[in-house]
Amino acid sequence: PAARTALLADVRRTAFGWLRDDRAGLLRPGFRDWARRAGETFGTTDTLRLVEHDALLLRAFGELADQPRAALWLCLAEGEPACAARVLNTSQDFAASMAESARSRLADAFLRLRAEHTADARCVHYGGMLGAIARGTHRETPADLEQHLETCAFCTHDIALLRTLTSGGTPELRPLLVDRLLVWGGPDYRAARAGARNGRPTPPERTSRTGPGVWAKAALRVRGARAGSGVLTGSGTGPVARPETPARPGMSHVAEHPPRAPPP
């Protein structure tokens, strides 16, 4: 379980590699469409690495140490504190405390990466204040920031993300973590995991053949033999980026989210 996000990343990267050979037909049509849009946005060379590089929350997650990262994913994204306690060889209370601490560090890392990858000086200037407001340590929104938020969809989006990341409840936090950190296929993965926790299969119209067993077995097959057939990757729901996701100033128009078709 501690390696689950790495295994899922292996599936995503291997599936992207299959697009270039005769195994492309084994992939879900939604994944192929998503990959095509990624190529249109980032170019056809090293496409997935550029997608992952622009996914700032994913990069921030990768900066966490192994144990806090496992605690954050298992406790808050998967909703499995007992599993986290076993993996970390500790109590559930301590695992939950470690997850909350990692959650705070994840927000800090996101804010730092945001500042490093934003060309608009105003957005950089307000970054720390956005974090303070999201955490509730700065209760009043200054008039100049209010005015900036009226015209900057980028900062408006990020303060909403930070509020969910720092103080959002499970119904809001889990989709944010799973969908952004898996880059693609998050909604189906969440549905499949919920079905597994409840001890019953997830309805096929929601997950098709994309349950957690398929993801994990595919990844292990990839690591062991770099071969195999019949692997279906992702979900049929298409990109997880929301249509209203704004452009990040100074970067490509797809920034911290998975690719979507460029505007006409």
PDB file of N, CA and C in Angstrom, residues 194-263:
ATOM      1  N   ALA A 194     -14.073   2.916  -3.170  1.00  0.00           N
ATOM      2  CA  ALA A 194     -15.228   2.967  -2.272  1.00  0.00           C
ATOM      3  C   ALA A 194     -15.964   1.638  -2.279  1.00  0.00           C
ATOM      4  N   GLY A 195     -16.102   1.036  -3.460  1.00  0.00           N
ATOM      5  CA  GLY A 195     -16.750  -0.261  -3.548  1.00  0.00           C
ATOM      6  C   GLY A 195     -15.973  -1.334  -2.810  1.00  0.00           C
ATOM      7  N   ALA A 196     -14.633  -1.277  -2.891  1.00  0.00           N
ATOM      8  CA  ALA A 196     -13.808  -2.267  -2.199  1.00  0.00           C
ATOM      9  C   ALA A 196     -13.937  -2.111  -0.686  1.00  0.00           C
ATOM     10  N   ARG A 197     -13.968  -0.861  -0.193  1.00  0.00           N
ATOM     11  CA  ARG A 197     -14.080  -0.649   1.254  1.00  0.00           C
ATOM     12  C   ARG A 197     -15.424  -1.107   1.786  1.00  0.00           C
ATOM     13  N   ASN A 198     -16.459  -0.961   0.960  1.00  0.00           N
ATOM     14  CA  ASN A 198     -17.795  -1.360   1.389  1.00  0.00           C
ATOM     15  C   ASN A 198     -18.046  -2.854   1.213  1.00  0.00           C
ATOM     16  N   GLY A 199     -17.065  -3.553   0.651  1.00  0.00           N
ATOM     17  CA  GLY A 199     -17.192  -4.992   0.497  1.00  0.00           C
ATOM     18  C   GLY A 199     -18.135  -5.411  -0.609  1.00  0.00           C
ATOM     19  N   ARG A 200     -18.353  -4.548  -1.558  1.00  0.00           N
ATOM     20  CA  ARG A 200     -19.227  -4.918  -2.675  1.00  0.00           C
ATOM     21  C   ARG A 200     -18.652  -4.343  -3.962  1.00  0.00           C
ATOM     22  N   PRO A 201     -18.924  -4.991  -5.085  1.00  0.00           N
ATOM     23  CA  PRO A 201     -18.390  -4.468  -6.342  1.00  0.00           C
ATOM     24  C   PRO A 201     -18.996  -3.121  -6.683  1.00  0.00           C
ATOM     25  N   THR A 202     -18.202  -2.285  -7.332  1.00  0.00           N
ATOM     26  CA  THR A 202     -18.723  -1.007  -7.810  1.00  0.00           C
ATOM     27  C   THR A 202     -19.531  -1.257  -9.072  1.00  0.00           C
ATOM     28  N   PRO A 203     -20.655  -0.563  -9.234  1.00  0.00           N
ATOM     29  CA  PRO A 203     -21.467  -0.773 -10.430  1.00  0.00           C
ATOM     30  C   PRO A 203     -20.637  -0.632 -11.696  1.00  0.00           C
ATOM     31  N   PRO A 204     -20.775  -1.570 -12.638  1.00  0.00           N
ATOM     32  CA  PRO A 204     -19.911  -1.555 -13.824  1.00  0.00           C
ATOM     33  C   PRO A 204     -20.056  -0.320 -14.677  1.00  0.00           C
ATOM     34  N   GLU A 205     -21.222   0.340 -14.643  1.00  0.00           N
ATOM     35  CA  GLU A 205     -21.362   1.510 -15.487  1.00  0.00           C
ATOM     36  C   GLU A 205     -20.500   2.669 -14.993  1.00  0.00           C
ATOM     37  N   ARG A 206     -20.001   2.573 -13.745  1.00  0.00           N
ATOM     38  CA  ARG A 206     -19.176   3.653 -13.235  1.00  0.00           C
ATOM     39  C   ARG A 206     -17.690   3.375 -13.399  1.00  0.00           C
ATOM     40  N   THR A 207     -17.281   2.106 -13.305  1.00  0.00           N
ATOM     41  CA  THR A 207     -15.852   1.848 -13.316  1.00  0.00           C
ATOM     42  C   THR A 207     -15.416   0.910 -14.418  1.00  0.00           C
ATOM     43  N   SER A 208     -16.332   0.264 -15.122  1.00  0.00           N
ATOM     44  CA  SER A 208     -15.956  -0.692 -16.150  1.00  0.00           C
ATOM     45  C   SER A 208     -14.933  -1.650 -15.577  1.00  0.00           C
ATOM     46  N   ARG A 209     -13.749  -1.767 -16.239  1.00  0.00           N
ATOM     47  CA  ARG A 209     -12.729  -2.687 -15.753  1.00  0.00           C
ATOM     48  C   ARG A 209     -11.554  -1.930 -15.140  1.00  0.00           C
ATOM     49  N   THR A 210     -11.836  -0.866 -14.401  1.00  0.00           N
ATOM     50  CA  THR A 210     -10.747  -0.054 -13.899  1.00  0.00           C
ATOM     51  C   THR A 210     -10.657  -0.082 -12.390  1.00  0.00           C
ATOM     52  N   GLY A 211     -11.070  -1.150 -11.741  1.00  0.00           N
ATOM     53  CA  GLY A 211     -10.959  -1.247 -10.299  1.00  0.00           C
ATOM     54  C   GLY A 211      -9.507  -1.267  -9.858  1.00  0.00           C
ATOM     55  N   PRO A 212      -9.261  -1.119  -8.543  1.00  0.00           N
ATOM     56  CA  PRO A 212      -7.890  -1.030  -8.055  1.00  0.00           C
ATOM     57  C   PRO A 212      -7.077  -2.267  -8.374  1.00  0.00           C
ATOM     58  N   GLY A 213      -7.720  -3.442  -8.446  1.00  0.00           N
ATOM     59  CA  GLY A 213      -6.984  -4.651  -8.779  1.00  0.00           C
ATOM     60  C   GLY A 213      -6.383  -4.581 -10.163  1.00  0.00           C
ATOM     61  N   VAL A 214      -7.118  -4.033 -11.121  1.00  0.00           N
ATOM     62  CA  VAL A 214      -6.601  -3.905 -12.484  1.00  0.00           C
ATOM     63  C   VAL A 214      -5.414  -2.959 -12.509  1.00  0.00           C
ATOM     64  N   TRP A 215      -5.540  -1.810 -11.816  1.00  0.00           N
ATOM     65  CA  TRP A 215      -4.425  -0.851 -11.777  1.00  0.00           C
ATOM     66  C   TRP A 215      -3.181  -1.521 -11.200  1.00  0.00           C
ATOM     67  N   ALA A 216      -3.325  -2.144 -10.023  1.00  0.00           N
ATOM     68  CA  ALA A 216      -2.161  -2.690  -9.336  1.00  0.00           C
ATOM     69  C   ALA A 216      -1.548  -3.858 -10.101  1.00  0.00           C
ATOM     70  N   LYS A 217      -2.387  -4.777 -10.605  1.00  0.00           N
ATOM     71  CA  LYS A 217      -1.859  -5.925 -11.340  1.00  0.00           C
ATOM     72  C   LYS A 217      -1.150  -5.468 -12.602  1.00  0.00           C
ATOM     73  N   ALA A 218      -1.716  -4.466 -13.269  1.00  0.00           N
ATOM     74  CA  ALA A 218      -1.074  -3.958 -14.487  1.00  0.00           C
ATOM     75  C   ALA A 218       0.287  -3.374 -14.159  1.00  0.00           C
ATOM     76  N   ALA A 219       0.364  -2.609 -13.068  1.00  0.00           N
ATOM     77  CA  ALA A 219       1.633  -1.991 -12.706  1.00  0.00           C
ATOM     78  C   ALA A 219       2.677  -3.033 -12.357  1.00  0.00           C
ATOM     79  N   LEU A 220       2.289  -4.056 -11.583  1.00  0.00           N
ATOM     80  CA  LEU A 220       3.234  -5.108 -11.229  1.00  0.00           C
ATOM     81  C   LEU A 220       3.697  -5.865 -12.468  1.00  0.00           C
ATOM     82  N   ARG A 221       2.780  -6.089 -13.404  1.00  0.00           N
ATOM     83  CA  ARG A 221       3.136  -6.769 -14.641  1.00  0.00           C
ATOM     84  C   ARG A 221       4.154  -5.932 -15.418  1.00  0.00           C
ATOM     85  N   VAL A 222       3.930  -4.619 -15.414  1.00  0.00           N
ATOM     86  CA  VAL A 222       4.834  -3.719 -16.120  1.00  0.00           C
ATOM     87  C   VAL A 222       6.215  -3.761 -15.485  1.00  0.00           C
ATOM     88  N   ARG A 223       6.279  -3.699 -14.154  1.00  0.00           N
ATOM     89  CA  ARG A 223       7.576  -3.693 -13.483  1.00  0.00           C
ATOM     90  C   ARG A 223       8.294  -5.022 -13.658  1.00  0.00           C
ATOM     91  N   GLY A 224       7.546  -6.122 -13.667  1.00  0.00           N
ATOM     92  CA  GLY A 224       8.182  -7.425 -13.715  1.00  0.00           C
ATOM     93  C   GLY A 224       8.607  -7.845 -15.100  1.00  0.00           C
ATOM     94  N   ALA A 225       7.790  -7.536 -16.108  1.00  0.00           N
ATOM     95  CA  ALA A 225       8.080  -8.076 -17.442  1.00  0.00           C
ATOM     96  C   ALA A 225       8.063  -7.025 -18.532  1.00  0.00           C
ATOM     97  N   ARG A 226       7.591  -5.804 -18.235  1.00  0.00           N
ATOM     98  CA  ARG A 226       7.438  -4.751 -19.235  1.00  0.00           C
ATOM     99  C   ARG A 226       6.648  -5.267 -20.423  1.00  0.00           C
ATOM    100  N   ALA A 227       5.713  -6.165 -20.173  1.00  0.00           N
ATOM    101  CA  ALA A 227       4.944  -6.755 -21.260  1.00  0.00           C
ATOM    102  C   ALA A 227       3.578  -7.116 -20.730  1.00  0.00           C
ATOM    103  N   GLY A 228       2.831  -7.924 -21.519  1.00  0.00           N
ATOM    104  CA  GLY A 228       1.501  -8.334 -21.110  1.00  0.00           C
ATOM    105  C   GLY A 228       0.466  -7.749 -22.036  1.00  0.00           C
ATOM    106  N   SER A 229      -0.745  -8.257 -21.933  1.00  0.00           N
ATOM    107  CA  SER A 229      -1.801  -7.776 -22.819  1.00  0.00           C
ATOM    108  C   SER A 229      -3.077  -7.619 -22.025  1.00  0.00           C
ATOM    109  N   GLY A 230      -4.020  -6.930 -22.611  1.00  0.00           N
ATOM    110  CA  GLY A 230      -5.329  -6.774 -22.002  1.00  0.00           C
ATOM    111  C   GLY A 230      -5.403  -5.713 -20.931  1.00  0.00           C
ATOM    112  N   VAL A 231      -4.387  -4.849 -20.805  1.00  0.00           N
ATOM    113  CA  VAL A 231      -4.406  -3.828 -19.772  1.00  0.00           C
ATOM    114  C   VAL A 231      -5.256  -2.657 -20.240  1.00  0.00           C
ATOM    115  N   LEU A 232      -6.197  -2.291 -19.429  1.00  0.00           N
ATOM    116  CA  LEU A 232      -7.019  -1.120 -19.715  1.00  0.00           C
ATOM    117  C   LEU A 232      -6.675  -0.074 -18.679  1.00  0.00           C
ATOM    118  N   THR A 233      -6.400   1.130 -19.139  1.00  0.00           N
ATOM    119  CA  THR A 233      -5.906   2.157 -18.251  1.00  0.00           C
ATOM    120  C   THR A 233      -6.905   3.290 -18.119  1.00  0.00           C
ATOM    121  N   GLY A 234      -7.015   3.837 -16.900  1.00  0.00           N
ATOM    122  CA  GLY A 234      -7.812   5.031 -16.691  1.00  0.00           C
ATOM    123  C   GLY A 234      -9.291   4.752 -16.677  1.00  0.00           C
ATOM    124  N   SER A 235     -10.063   5.767 -17.011  1.00  0.00           N
ATOM    125  CA  SER A 235     -11.514   5.663 -16.974  1.00  0.00           C
ATOM    126  C   SER A 235     -12.087   6.205 -18.257  1.00  0.00           C
ATOM    127  N   GLY A 236     -13.376   6.030 -18.434  1.00  0.00           N
ATOM    128  CA  GLY A 236     -14.032   6.566 -19.611  1.00  0.00           C
ATOM    129  C   GLY A 236     -14.573   7.952 -19.401  1.00  0.00           C
ATOM    130  N   THR A 237     -14.142   8.608 -18.292  1.00  0.00           N
ATOM    131  CA  THR A 237     -14.720   9.899 -17.971  1.00  0.00           C
ATOM    132  C   THR A 237     -13.980  11.062 -18.592  1.00  0.00           C
ATOM    133  N   GLY A 238     -12.858  10.798 -19.279  1.00  0.00           N
ATOM    134  CA  GLY A 238     -12.125  11.883 -19.912  1.00  0.00           C
ATOM    135  C   GLY A 238     -11.265  12.628 -18.910  1.00  0.00           C
ATOM    136  N   PRO A 239     -10.762  13.805 -19.294  1.00  0.00           N
ATOM    137  CA  PRO A 239      -9.857  14.546 -18.433  1.00  0.00           C
ATOM    138  C   PRO A 239     -10.538  14.923 -17.131  1.00  0.00           C
ATOM    139  N   VAL A 240      -9.758  14.970 -16.054  1.00  0.00           N
ATOM    140  CA  VAL A 240     -10.335  15.356 -14.772  1.00  0.00           C
ATOM    141  C   VAL A 240     -10.250  16.857 -14.554  1.00  0.00           C
ATOM    142  N   ALA A 241      -9.593  17.579 -15.443  1.00  0.00           N
ATOM    143  CA  ALA A 241      -9.533  19.025 -15.294  1.00  0.00           C
ATOM    144  C   ALA A 241     -10.915  19.628 -15.464  1.00  0.00           C
ATOM    145  N   ARG A 242     -11.214  20.588 -14.603  1.00  0.00           N
ATOM    146  CA  ARG A 242     -12.505  21.260 -14.732  1.00  0.00           C
ATOM    147  C   ARG A 242     -12.456  22.293 -15.844  1.00  0.00           C
ATOM    148  N   PRO A 243     -13.547  22.492 -16.578  1.00  0.00           N
ATOM    149  CA  PRO A 243     -13.516  23.423 -17.703  1.00  0.00           C
ATOM    150  C   PRO A 243     -13.106  24.825 -17.308  1.00  0.00           C
ATOM    151  N   GLU A 244     -13.397  25.222 -16.056  1.00  0.00           N
ATOM    152  CA  GLU A 244     -13.113  26.595 -15.680  1.00  0.00           C
ATOM    153  C   GLU A 244     -11.691  26.788 -15.172  1.00  0.00           C
ATOM    154  N   THR A 245     -10.852  25.756 -15.231  1.00  0.00           N
ATOM    155  CA  THR A 245      -9.486  25.902 -14.767  1.00  0.00           C
ATOM    156  C   THR A 245      -8.785  27.003 -15.550  1.00  0.00           C
ATOM    157  N   PRO A 246      -8.228  28.015 -14.861  1.00  0.00           N
ATOM    158  CA  PRO A 246      -7.618  29.133 -15.571  1.00  0.00           C
ATOM    159  C   PRO A 246      -6.197  28.825 -16.007  1.00  0.00           C
ATOM    160  N   ALA A 247      -5.689  29.679 -16.869  1.00  0.00           N
ATOM    161  CA  ALA A 247      -4.291  29.572 -17.278  1.00  0.00           C
ATOM    162  C   ALA A 247      -3.406  30.098 -16.164  1.00  0.00           C
ATOM    163  N   ARG A 248      -2.226  29.516 -16.025  1.00  0.00           N
ATOM    164  CA  ARG A 248      -1.254  29.989 -15.047  1.00  0.00           C
ATOM    165  C   ARG A 248      -0.368  31.022 -15.730  1.00  0.00           C
ATOM    166  N   PRO A 249      -0.322  32.247 -15.225  1.00  0.00           N
ATOM    167  CA  PRO A 249       0.457  33.292 -15.891  1.00  0.00           C
ATOM    168  C   PRO A 249       1.917  32.876 -16.055  1.00  0.00           C
ATOM    169  N   GLY A 250       2.407  33.037 -17.272  1.00  0.00           N
ATOM    170  CA  GLY A 250       3.800  32.742 -17.538  1.00  0.00           C
ATOM    171  C   GLY A 250       4.070  31.290 -17.875  1.00  0.00           C
ATOM    172  N   MET A 251       3.029  30.432 -17.890  1.00  0.00           N
ATOM    173  CA  MET A 251       3.214  29.032 -18.206  1.00  0.00           C
ATOM    174  C   MET A 251       2.320  28.659 -19.363  1.00  0.00           C
ATOM    175  N   SER A 252       2.372  27.387 -19.745  1.00  0.00           N
ATOM    176  CA  SER A 252       1.433  26.906 -20.749  1.00  0.00           C
ATOM    177  C   SER A 252       0.022  27.040 -20.200  1.00  0.00           C
ATOM    178  N   HIS A 253      -0.982  27.025 -21.071  1.00  0.00           N
ATOM    179  CA  HIS A 253      -2.336  27.267 -20.587  1.00  0.00           C
ATOM    180  C   HIS A 253      -2.855  26.106 -19.755  1.00  0.00           C
ATOM    181  N   VAL A 254      -2.192  24.958 -19.800  1.00  0.00           N
ATOM    182  CA  VAL A 254      -2.507  23.897 -18.861  1.00  0.00           C
ATOM    183  C   VAL A 254      -1.417  23.934 -17.813  1.00  0.00           C
ATOM    184  N   ALA A 255      -1.805  24.170 -16.573  1.00  0.00           N
ATOM    185  CA  ALA A 255      -0.782  24.343 -15.571  1.00  0.00           C
ATOM    186  C   ALA A 255      -0.841  23.241 -14.560  1.00  0.00           C
ATOM    187  N   GLU A 256      -1.635  23.395 -13.534  1.00  0.00           N
ATOM    188  CA  GLU A 256      -1.560  22.449 -12.436  1.00  0.00           C
ATOM    189  C   GLU A 256      -2.536  21.310 -12.607  1.00  0.00           C
ATOM    190  N   HIS A 257      -3.186  21.253 -13.771  1.00  0.00           N
ATOM    191  CA  HIS A 257      -4.187  20.223 -14.029  1.00  0.00           C
ATOM    192  C   HIS A 257      -3.819  19.423 -15.276  1.00  0.00           C
ATOM    193  N   PRO A 258      -4.469  18.287 -15.477  1.00  0.00           N
ATOM    194  CA  PRO A 258      -4.221  17.511 -16.688  1.00  0.00           C
ATOM    195  C   PRO A 258      -4.629  18.273 -17.942  1.00  0.00           C
ATOM    196  N   PRO A 259      -4.111  17.865 -19.097  1.00  0.00           N
ATOM    197  CA  PRO A 259      -4.371  18.606 -20.337  1.00  0.00           C
ATOM    198  C   PRO A 259      -5.832  18.610 -20.746  1.00  0.00           C
ATOM    199  N   ARG A 260      -6.200  19.649 -21.403  1.00  0.00           N
ATOM    200  CA  ARG A 260      -7.506  19.722 -22.036  1.00  0.00           C
ATOM    201  C   ARG A 260      -7.300  20.377 -23.382  1.00  0.00           C
ATOM    202  N   ALA A 261      -8.302  20.309 -24.229  1.00  0.00           N
ATOM    203  CA  ALA A 261      -8.150  20.866 -25.568  1.00  0.00           C
ATOM    204  C   ALA A 261      -7.922  22.357 -25.491  1.00  0.00           C
ATOM    205  N   PRO A 262      -7.005  22.895 -26.292  1.00  0.00           N
ATOM    206  CA  PRO A 262      -6.802  24.347 -26.307  1.00  0.00           C
ATOM    207  C   PRO A 262      -8.053  25.062 -26.772  1.00  0.00           C
ATOM    208  N   PRO A 263      -8.248  26.294 -26.313  1.00  0.00           N
ATOM    209  CA  PRO A 263      -9.416  27.050 -26.758  1.00  0.00           C
ATOM    210  C   PRO A 263      -9.339  27.320 -28.255  1.00  0.00           C
TER     211      PRO A 263
END
